[in-house]
PDB file of C-alpha atoms and ligand atoms in Angstrom:
ATOM      1  CA  MET P   1      14.401 -19.689  18.912  1.00 46.00           C
ATOM      2  CA  ALA P   2      17.705 -21.016  17.686  1.00 48.00           C
ATOM      3  CA  GLU P   3      19.160 -17.578  17.080  1.00 53.00           C
ATOM      4  CA  ALA P   4      22.598 -16.569  18.233  1.00 72.00           C
ATOM      5  CA  ALA P   5      21.921 -15.592  21.820  1.00 85.00           C
ATOM      6  CA  CYS P   6      21.904 -11.894  22.632  1.00 91.00           C
ATOM      7  CA  SER P   7      24.749 -10.985  24.936  1.00 91.00           C
ATOM      8  CA  GLU P   8      22.532  -8.735  27.038  1.00 91.00           C
ATOM      9  CA  CYS P   9      19.761 -11.220  27.806  1.00 92.00           C
ATOM     10  CA  GLN P  10      21.290 -14.551  26.711  1.00 91.00           C
ATOM     11  CA  GLY P  11      18.392 -14.969  24.331  1.00 89.00           C
ATOM     12  CA  THR P  12      15.598 -14.829  26.889  1.00 91.00           C
ATOM     13  CA  GLY P  13      14.253 -11.493  25.609  1.00 91.00           C
ATOM     14  CA  TRP P  14      14.185 -10.162  29.170  1.00 93.00           C
ATOM     15  CA  ILE P  15      16.680  -8.231  31.242  1.00 92.00           C
ATOM     16  CA  LEU P  16      16.597  -7.457  34.918  1.00 91.00           C
ATOM     17  CA  GLU P  17      16.969  -3.872  35.944  1.00 90.00           C
ATOM     18  CA  GLU P  18      17.375  -2.514  39.392  1.00 88.00           C
ATOM     19  CA  SER P  19      14.588  -0.168  40.416  1.00 86.00           C
ATOM     20  CA  LYS P  20      14.193   1.144  43.956  1.00 87.00           C
ATOM     21  CA  GLY P  21      16.231  -1.712  45.341  1.00 88.00           C
ATOM     22  CA  ARG P  22      14.250  -4.346  43.471  1.00 91.00           C
ATOM     23  CA  ALA P  23      14.966  -6.275  40.313  1.00 90.00           C
ATOM     24  CA  VAL P  24      12.424  -5.514  37.615  1.00 92.00           C
ATOM     25  CA  ALA P  25      12.113  -7.545  34.420  1.00 92.00           C
ATOM     26  CA  LYS P  26      12.122  -5.508  31.215  1.00 91.00           C
ATOM     27  CA  ARG P  27      12.071  -6.384  27.575  1.00 91.00           C
ATOM     28  CA  CYS P  28      15.547  -6.482  26.078  1.00 93.00           C
ATOM     29  CA  LYS P  29      16.112  -4.334  22.958  1.00 91.00           C
ATOM     30  CA  CYS P  30      16.752  -7.499  20.962  1.00 92.00           C
ATOM     31  CA  PHE P  31      13.110  -8.439  21.537  1.00 91.00           C
ATOM     32  CA  LYS P  32      11.857  -5.406  19.612  1.00 88.00           C
ATOM     33  CA  GLU P  33      14.364  -6.076  16.848  1.00 90.00           C
ATOM     34  CA  GLN P  34      13.056  -9.625  16.537  1.00 90.00           C
ATOM     35  CA  GLU P  35       9.468  -8.414  16.535  1.00 91.00           C
ATOM     36  CA  ASN P  36      10.337  -5.979  13.756  1.00 93.00           C
ATOM     37  CA  GLN P  37      12.043  -8.731  11.821  1.00 94.00           C
ATOM     38  CA  VAL P  38       8.927 -10.891  12.035  1.00 95.00           C
ATOM     39  CA  LEU P  39       6.733  -8.012  10.873  1.00 96.00           C
ATOM     40  CA  ILE P  40       9.112  -7.322   7.975  1.00 96.00           C
ATOM     41  CA  GLU P  41       8.972 -10.971   6.930  1.00 95.00           C
ATOM     42  CA  GLN P  42       5.191 -11.040   7.171  1.00 95.00           C
ATOM     43  CA  ALA P  43       4.929  -7.846   5.133  1.00 97.00           C
ATOM     44  CA  HIS P  44       5.613  -9.850   1.976  1.00 95.00           C
ATOM     45  CA  ILE P  45       7.802  -7.190   0.356  1.00 97.00           C
ATOM     46  CA  PRO P  46       9.211  -8.396  -2.981  1.00 95.00           C
ATOM     47  CA  ARG P  47      12.965  -8.891  -2.975  1.00 95.00           C
ATOM     48  CA  ARG P  48      13.612  -6.199  -5.525  1.00 93.00           C
ATOM     49  CA  TYR P  49      12.037  -3.616  -3.264  1.00 95.00           C
ATOM     50  CA  GLU P  50      13.303  -4.781   0.102  1.00 94.00           C
ATOM     51  CA  ASN P  51      15.968  -2.079   0.324  1.00 95.00           C
ATOM     52  CA  CYS P  52      13.640   0.782  -0.538  1.00 96.00           C
ATOM     53  CA  THR P  53      13.685   3.478   2.116  1.00 97.00           C
ATOM     54  CA  PHE P  54      12.981   7.193   2.336  1.00 97.00           C
ATOM     55  CA  ASP P  55      16.732   7.833   2.442  1.00 97.00           C
ATOM     56  CA  ASN P  56      17.480   6.208  -0.895  1.00 95.00           C
ATOM     57  CA  PHE P  57      14.458   7.600  -2.732  1.00 93.00           C
ATOM     58  CA  GLU P  58      15.631   9.685  -5.693  1.00 89.00           C
ATOM     59  CA  ILE P  59      14.155  13.104  -6.233  1.00 89.00           C
ATOM     60  CA  HIS P  60      14.072  14.210  -9.868  1.00 87.00           C
ATOM     61  CA  ASP P  61      11.387  16.857  -9.772  1.00 89.00           C
ATOM     62  CA  SER P  62       9.057  18.709  -7.456  1.00 92.00           C
ATOM     63  CA  SER P  63       6.370  16.025  -7.675  1.00 93.00           C
ATOM     64  CA  HIS P  64       8.852  13.523  -6.221  1.00 94.00           C
ATOM     65  CA  ARG P  65       9.778  15.902  -3.431  1.00 95.00           C
ATOM     66  CA  HIS P  66       6.104  16.404  -2.666  1.00 96.00           C
ATOM     67  CA  ALA P  67       5.400  12.650  -2.740  1.00 97.00           C
ATOM     68  CA  LEU P  68       8.259  11.986  -0.323  1.00 98.00           C
ATOM     69  CA  LYS P  69       6.972  14.648   2.028  1.00 98.00           C
ATOM     70  CA  ILE P  70       3.439  13.211   1.981  1.00 98.00           C
ATOM     71  CA  SER P  71       4.843   9.717   2.594  1.00 98.00           C
ATOM     72  CA  LYS P  72       6.831  10.841   5.611  1.00 98.00           C
ATOM     73  CA  GLN P  73       3.793  12.674   6.964  1.00 97.00           C
ATOM     74  CA  PHE P  74       1.753   9.518   6.554  1.00 97.00           C
ATOM     75  CA  VAL P  75       4.151   7.611   8.807  1.00 98.00           C
ATOM     76  CA  LYS P  76       4.401  10.458  11.278  1.00 97.00           C
ATOM     77  CA  ASN P  77       0.631  10.864  11.584  1.00 96.00           C
ATOM     78  CA  TYR P  78      -0.195   7.164  11.662  1.00 96.00           C
ATOM     79  CA  PRO P  79      -2.622   6.011  13.063  1.00 94.00           C
ATOM     80  CA  VAL P  80      -4.349   9.361  13.416  1.00 93.00           C
ATOM     81  CA  GLN P  81      -5.050  10.058   9.760  1.00 86.00           C
ATOM     82  CA  ASP P  82      -8.162   8.617   8.195  1.00 87.00           C
ATOM     83  CA  VAL P  83      -7.184   8.336   4.542  1.00 94.00           C
ATOM     84  CA  GLY P  84      -4.727   6.157   2.667  1.00 96.00           C
ATOM     85  CA  LEU P  85      -2.682   7.144  -0.369  1.00 97.00           C
ATOM     86  CA  LEU P  86      -3.026   6.626  -4.093  1.00 95.00           C
ATOM     87  CA  PHE P  87       0.295   7.106  -5.891  1.00 95.00           C
ATOM     88  CA  ILE P  88      -0.415   7.679  -9.518  1.00 91.00           C
ATOM     89  CA  GLY P  89       2.019   8.245 -12.376  1.00 89.00           C
ATOM     90  CA  PRO P  90       3.990   6.597 -15.154  1.00 87.00           C
ATOM     91  CA  CYS P  91       6.258   3.577 -14.711  1.00 83.00           C
ATOM     92  CA  GLY P  92       9.568   4.058 -13.019  1.00 84.00           C
ATOM     93  CA  VAL P  93       8.937   7.203 -11.022  1.00 88.00           C
ATOM     94  CA  GLY P  94       9.215   5.523  -7.627  1.00 92.00           C
ATOM     95  CA  LYS P  95       5.608   4.917  -6.614  1.00 94.00           C
ATOM     96  CA  THR P  96       6.296   1.416  -5.326  1.00 95.00           C
ATOM     97  CA  HIS P  97       9.545   2.567  -3.753  1.00 95.00           C
ATOM     98  CA  LEU P  98       7.661   5.056  -1.583  1.00 97.00           C
ATOM     99  CA  ALA P  99       4.895   2.602  -0.725  1.00 98.00           C
ATOM    100  CA  VAL P 100       7.504   0.089   0.477  1.00 98.00           C
ATOM    101  CA  ALA P 101       9.467   2.766   2.329  1.00 98.00           C
ATOM    102  CA  ILE P 102       6.275   3.674   4.221  1.00 98.00           C
ATOM    103  CA  VAL P 103       5.799   0.020   5.172  1.00 98.00           C
ATOM    104  CA  GLN P 104       9.394  -0.280   6.409  1.00 97.00           C
ATOM    105  CA  GLU P 105       9.106   2.873   8.506  1.00 97.00           C
ATOM    106  CA  LEU P 106       5.713   1.946   9.947  1.00 97.00           C
ATOM    107  CA  ILE P 107       7.131  -1.382  11.062  1.00 96.00           C
ATOM    108  CA  ARG P 108      10.393  -0.046  12.436  1.00 94.00           C
ATOM    109  CA  LYS P 109       8.986   3.000  14.176  1.00 94.00           C
ATOM    110  CA  LYS P 110       5.468   1.950  15.110  1.00 94.00           C
ATOM    111  CA  ASN P 111       5.303  -1.857  14.965  1.00 93.00           C
ATOM    112  CA  VAL P 112       2.412  -1.729  12.506  1.00 96.00           C
ATOM    113  CA  PRO P 113       1.468  -5.004  10.788  1.00 96.00           C
ATOM    114  CA  CYS P 114       1.599  -4.271   7.057  1.00 97.00           C
ATOM    115  CA  TYR P 115       1.171  -6.291   3.896  1.00 97.00           C
ATOM    116  CA  PHE P 116       2.430  -5.704   0.366  1.00 97.00           C
ATOM    117  CA  CYS P 117       0.340  -7.150  -2.389  1.00 95.00           C
ATOM    118  CA  ASP P 118       0.880  -6.990  -6.145  1.00 94.00           C
ATOM    119  CA  PHE P 119      -2.477  -6.540  -7.876  1.00 91.00           C
ATOM    120  CA  ARG P 120      -1.742  -9.071 -10.636  1.00 90.00           C
ATOM    121  CA  GLU P 121      -0.505 -11.603  -8.123  1.00 90.00           C
ATOM    122  CA  LEU P 122      -3.577 -11.103  -5.979  1.00 89.00           C
ATOM    123  CA  ILE P 123      -5.894 -11.658  -8.940  1.00 86.00           C
ATOM    124  CA  ARG P 124      -3.937 -14.740  -9.976  1.00 87.00           C
ATOM    125  CA  ASP P 125      -4.000 -16.134  -6.436  1.00 86.00           C
ATOM    126  CA  ILE P 126      -7.718 -15.522  -6.053  1.00 83.00           C
ATOM    127  CA  GLN P 127      -8.376 -17.193  -9.406  1.00 83.00           C
ATOM    128  CA  SER P 128      -6.148 -20.136  -8.530  1.00 84.00           C
ATOM    129  CA  THR P 129      -8.185 -20.908  -5.429  1.00 82.00           C
ATOM    130  CA  TYR P 130     -11.077 -21.744  -7.744  1.00 78.00           C
ATOM    131  CA  THR P 131      -9.239 -24.607  -9.406  1.00 79.00           C
ATOM    132  CA  PRO P 132     -10.226 -27.971  -7.931  1.00 81.00           C
ATOM    133  CA  ASP P 133      -6.665 -29.046  -6.984  1.00 81.00           C
ATOM    134  CA  SER P 134      -5.677 -25.731  -5.392  1.00 78.00           C
ATOM    135  CA  SER P 135      -3.665 -26.040  -2.202  1.00 79.00           C
ATOM    136  CA  LEU P 136      -4.699 -22.544  -1.133  1.00 77.00           C
ATOM    137  CA  SER P 137      -8.138 -21.526  -0.041  1.00 80.00           C
ATOM    138  CA  GLU P 138      -9.586 -18.105  -0.662  1.00 79.00           C
ATOM    139  CA  VAL P 139      -9.273 -17.477   3.062  1.00 80.00           C
ATOM    140  CA  ASP P 140      -5.491 -18.196   2.948  1.00 80.00           C
ATOM    141  CA  VAL P 141      -5.066 -15.694   0.143  1.00 82.00           C
ATOM    142  CA  LEU P 142      -7.336 -13.017   1.493  1.00 87.00           C
ATOM    143  CA  ALA P 143      -6.747 -13.134   5.243  1.00 90.00           C
ATOM    144  CA  PRO P 144      -3.713 -10.803   5.295  1.00 91.00           C
ATOM    145  CA  VAL P 145      -5.341  -8.573   2.701  1.00 93.00           C
ATOM    146  CA  PHE P 146      -8.303  -8.035   4.975  1.00 92.00           C
ATOM    147  CA  GLN P 147      -6.560  -8.084   8.321  1.00 93.00           C
ATOM    148  CA  LYS P 148      -3.264  -6.217   8.169  1.00 95.00           C
ATOM    149  CA  ASP P 149      -3.443  -2.678   9.476  1.00 96.00           C
ATOM    150  CA  VAL P 150      -1.855  -1.181   6.376  1.00 97.00           C
ATOM    151  CA  LEU P 151      -2.117  -2.784   2.945  1.00 97.00           C
ATOM    152  CA  VAL P 152      -0.161  -1.817  -0.159  1.00 97.00           C
ATOM    153  CA  LEU P 153      -2.008  -2.726  -3.337  1.00 95.00           C
ATOM    154  CA  ASP P 154       0.618  -2.253  -6.029  1.00 95.00           C
ATOM    155  CA  GLU P 155      -0.111  -1.735  -9.737  1.00 91.00           C
ATOM    156  CA  LEU P 156      -3.833  -1.336  -9.387  1.00 88.00           C
ATOM    157  CA  GLY P 157      -5.545  -1.989 -12.700  1.00 82.00           C
ATOM    158  CA  ALA P 158      -2.468  -3.647 -14.234  1.00 75.00           C
ATOM    159  CA  LYS P 159      -4.478  -6.650 -15.274  1.00 74.00           C
ATOM    160  CA  ARG P 160      -7.776  -6.936 -17.020  1.00 73.00           C
ATOM    161  CA  THR P 161     -10.232  -8.639 -14.779  1.00 72.00           C
ATOM    162  CA  THR P 162     -13.537 -10.349 -15.042  1.00 78.00           C
ATOM    163  CA  ALA P 163     -16.714  -9.072 -13.429  1.00 80.00           C
ATOM    164  CA  TRP P 164     -16.429 -11.440 -10.493  1.00 78.00           C
ATOM    165  CA  VAL P 165     -12.791 -10.468  -9.860  1.00 77.00           C
ATOM    166  CA  ASP P 166     -13.852  -6.824  -9.946  1.00 80.00           C
ATOM    167  CA  GLU P 167     -16.474  -7.711  -7.416  1.00 85.00           C
ATOM    168  CA  THR P 168     -13.871  -9.371  -5.157  1.00 84.00           C
ATOM    169  CA  VAL P 169     -11.463  -6.437  -5.397  1.00 85.00           C
ATOM    170  CA  PHE P 170     -14.237  -3.991  -4.611  1.00 88.00           C
ATOM    171  CA  TYR P 171     -15.273  -6.148  -1.679  1.00 90.00           C
ATOM    172  CA  ILE P 172     -11.706  -6.167  -0.298  1.00 90.00           C
ATOM    173  CA  VAL P 173     -11.182  -2.448  -0.691  1.00 91.00           C
ATOM    174  CA  ASN P 174     -14.609  -1.591   0.647  1.00 91.00           C
ATOM    175  CA  ASN P 175     -14.220  -3.927   3.591  1.00 92.00           C
ATOM    176  CA  ARG P 176     -10.950  -2.233   4.559  1.00 93.00           C
ATOM    177  CA  TYR P 177     -12.617   1.138   4.178  1.00 92.00           C
ATOM    178  CA  ASN P 178     -15.506   0.109   6.419  1.00 92.00           C
ATOM    179  CA  HIS P 179     -13.095  -1.184   9.051  1.00 92.00           C
ATOM    180  CA  LYS P 180     -11.039   2.025   8.878  1.00 91.00           C
ATOM    181  CA  LYS P 181      -7.933   0.163   7.763  1.00 94.00           C
ATOM    182  CA  LEU P 182      -5.663   2.224   5.558  1.00 96.00           C
ATOM    183  CA  THR P 183      -4.659   1.160   2.081  1.00 96.00           C
ATOM    184  CA  ILE P 184      -1.886   2.512  -0.128  1.00 97.00           C
ATOM    185  CA  PHE P 185      -2.434   2.052  -3.850  1.00 95.00           C
ATOM    186  CA  THR P 186      -0.107   2.592  -6.770  1.00 94.00           C
ATOM    187  CA  SER P 187      -1.291   2.819 -10.344  1.00 91.00           C
ATOM    188  CA  ASN P 188       0.207   3.587 -13.753  1.00 84.00           C
ATOM    189  CA  TYR P 189      -3.179   4.481 -15.089  1.00 76.00           C
ATOM    190  CA  LEU P 190      -3.758   8.094 -15.661  1.00 69.00           C
ATOM    191  CA  ASP P 191      -7.040   9.303 -14.319  1.00 67.00           C
ATOM    192  CA  LYS P 192      -9.364  11.320 -16.497  1.00 60.00           C
ATOM    193  CA  GLU P 193     -12.448  13.384 -16.253  1.00 52.00           C
ATOM    194  CA  GLU P 194     -15.590  11.733 -17.544  1.00 47.00           C
ATOM    195  CA  GLU P 195     -16.137  14.231 -20.330  1.00 45.00           C
ATOM    196  CA  GLU P 196     -12.579  13.712 -21.435  1.00 50.00           C
ATOM    197  CA  ASP P 197     -13.230   9.985 -21.646  1.00 48.00           C
ATOM    198  CA  ALA P 198     -16.256  10.629 -23.806  1.00 48.00           C
ATOM    199  CA  ARG P 199     -14.302  12.881 -26.101  1.00 48.00           C
ATOM    200  CA  ASP P 200     -11.514  10.335 -26.405  1.00 49.00           C
ATOM    201  CA  SER P 201     -13.857   7.570 -27.394  1.00 49.00           C
ATOM    202  CA  PHE P 202     -15.413   9.835 -30.007  1.00 48.00           C
ATOM    203  CA  TYR P 203     -12.030  10.086 -31.628  1.00 46.00           C
ATOM    204  CA  LYS P 204      -9.905   7.057 -31.154  1.00 46.00           C
ATOM    205  CA  LYS P 205      -9.183   5.864 -27.688  1.00 51.00           C
ATOM    206  CA  LYS P 206      -5.548   4.938 -27.412  1.00 60.00           C
ATOM    207  CA  GLU P 207      -5.044   4.188 -23.776  1.00 71.00           C
ATOM    208  CA  ASP P 208      -7.152   2.931 -20.963  1.00 75.00           C
ATOM    209  CA  SER P 209      -7.594   5.209 -17.997  1.00 77.00           C
ATOM    210  CA  LEU P 210      -7.883   4.156 -14.385  1.00 78.00           C
ATOM    211  CA  VAL P 211     -11.656   4.163 -14.573  1.00 75.00           C
ATOM    212  CA  ASP P 212     -11.567   1.836 -17.610  1.00 76.00           C
ATOM    213  CA  ARG P 213      -9.492  -0.582 -15.613  1.00 76.00           C
ATOM    214  CA  ILE P 214     -11.168  -0.575 -12.246  1.00 77.00           C
ATOM    215  CA  GLY P 215     -14.642   0.750 -12.934  1.00 76.00           C
ATOM    216  CA  VAL P 216     -16.507   3.816 -11.762  1.00 79.00           C
ATOM    217  CA  ARG P 217     -17.585   2.363  -8.452  1.00 83.00           C
ATOM    218  CA  LEU P 218     -14.096   1.401  -7.232  1.00 85.00           C
ATOM    219  CA  ARG P 219     -12.612   4.641  -8.530  1.00 85.00           C
ATOM    220  CA  SER P 220     -15.067   6.701  -6.573  1.00 85.00           C
ATOM    221  CA  ARG P 221     -14.412   4.633  -3.454  1.00 87.00           C
ATOM    222  CA  LEU P 222     -10.653   5.206  -3.899  1.00 88.00           C
ATOM    223  CA  TYR P 223     -11.184   8.926  -3.956  1.00 88.00           C
ATOM    224  CA  GLU P 224     -13.061   8.754  -0.705  1.00 89.00           C
ATOM    225  CA  MET P 225     -10.446   6.671   1.047  1.00 92.00           C
ATOM    226  CA  CYS P 226      -7.204   8.085  -0.335  1.00 94.00           C
ATOM    227  CA  LYS P 227      -5.234  11.195  -0.813  1.00 94.00           C
ATOM    228  CA  VAL P 228      -4.091  11.214  -4.439  1.00 93.00           C
ATOM    229  CA  VAL P 229      -0.356  11.744  -4.926  1.00 94.00           C
ATOM    230  CA  GLU P 230       0.703  12.410  -8.506  1.00 91.00           C
ATOM    231  CA  MET P 231       4.251  11.630  -9.469  1.00 92.00           C
ATOM    232  CA  GLY P 232       6.196  12.616 -12.574  1.00 85.00           C
ATOM    233  CA  GLY P 233       3.022  14.305 -13.709  1.00 56.00           C
ATOM    234  CA  LYS P 234       4.389  16.623 -16.365  1.00 47.00           C
ATOM    235  CA  ASP P 235       2.561  14.995 -19.257  1.00 37.00           C
ATOM    236  CA  TYR P 236      -0.777  14.961 -17.526  1.00 33.00           C
ATOM    237  CA  ARG P 237      -3.246  17.019 -19.465  1.00 28.00           C
ATOM    238  CA  LYS P 238      -5.328  17.862 -16.505  1.00 37.00           C
ATOM    239  CA  GLU P 239      -4.771  18.115 -12.851  1.00 40.00           C
ATOM    240  CA  ILE P 240      -6.321  15.253 -10.995  1.00 42.00           C
ATOM    241  CA  LYS P 241      -9.549  16.315  -9.481  1.00 41.00           C
ATOM    242  CA  GLN P 242     -10.324  15.044  -6.070  1.00 46.00           C
ATOM    243  CA  GLY P 243     -12.486  15.637  -3.114  1.00 44.00           C
ATOM    244  CA  SER P 244     -11.391  17.002   0.199  1.00 47.00           C
ATOM    245  CA  TYR P 245      -8.620  15.344   2.079  1.00 48.00           C
ATOM    246  CA  ARG P 246      -7.261  15.900   5.479  1.00 46.00           C
ATOM    247  CA  PHE P 247      -3.529  16.173   5.894  1.00 48.00           C
TER     248      PHE P 247
HETATM  249 ZN1  LIG L 301      18.530  -9.469  24.256  1.00 85.51          ZN
END
C-alpha cells in the first residue's frame, strides 16, 4: 500500500517484540486501524451520516434516551443477541443516526463487517439490473446485502414497490433471518393494529402504515427478527405491540 509508512513498523504491519529472549512478530496497531478503515469504506455509509456517533446523538426526550441505551447494548452484546432492531418514528428524530453509530462502533470495537443500504436505493439498483444495458448484475447489488454480518436497511417502506420487488425484499430479509445475520431497520411508517387499519379505511384513510407499505408477511417477519425501538413517539395513538424479545 502506498500509504505514509507507519513509524513503528515502517509500513510492514508487523513489529518484532522480545519475548523470553526471542523476537516474536506481532501485528502493529496501524494494521488494525487500516483494517477498520477498510471496513468503514465497505460499510457504504452515506456522506451525510459519516460523522454520526453515540457521542454526538442528541437526546430530546426519554424515547431518545431509551433508543441510545438499546443501541449501545446492541453493540455491547454483539454477537450474542439473536434479534436486530427496528427503529420506528417520524422523520428527523435520529433513527438513521443511531443505526450508523451502531455500525461505526461495531467496526471499531469488534471488526464486524457491516453494510448500510438505503431502501429506495436498493429498490432502484435491483430494478436497474433488469435493464438490458445494465453494468451491474443482481449479484453485484445483492451480495453485500446478503453477506455482511450486520445490515442497515434505512427508510423501509419509503418507496412503493411492485409485487416482484416485494418478493425480492422479503427474500433478502428472510434469507438473513435464516442465516442468523442481524438487520437494523429504520422506518417512518407508523405501525398500527389490524382493527385500527380497518376502522381507518371505513372512514377516510389518510396515511399509509408500515403494513400498507411492506405487507403483512414482511411485517410479521420483522417482528420476529427485531426488537422494536420507538422514537419521538408522543403522537402515537397506541403503543406498538410486539412479541417477546430478549435483551
Ligand atoms: Zn505500523
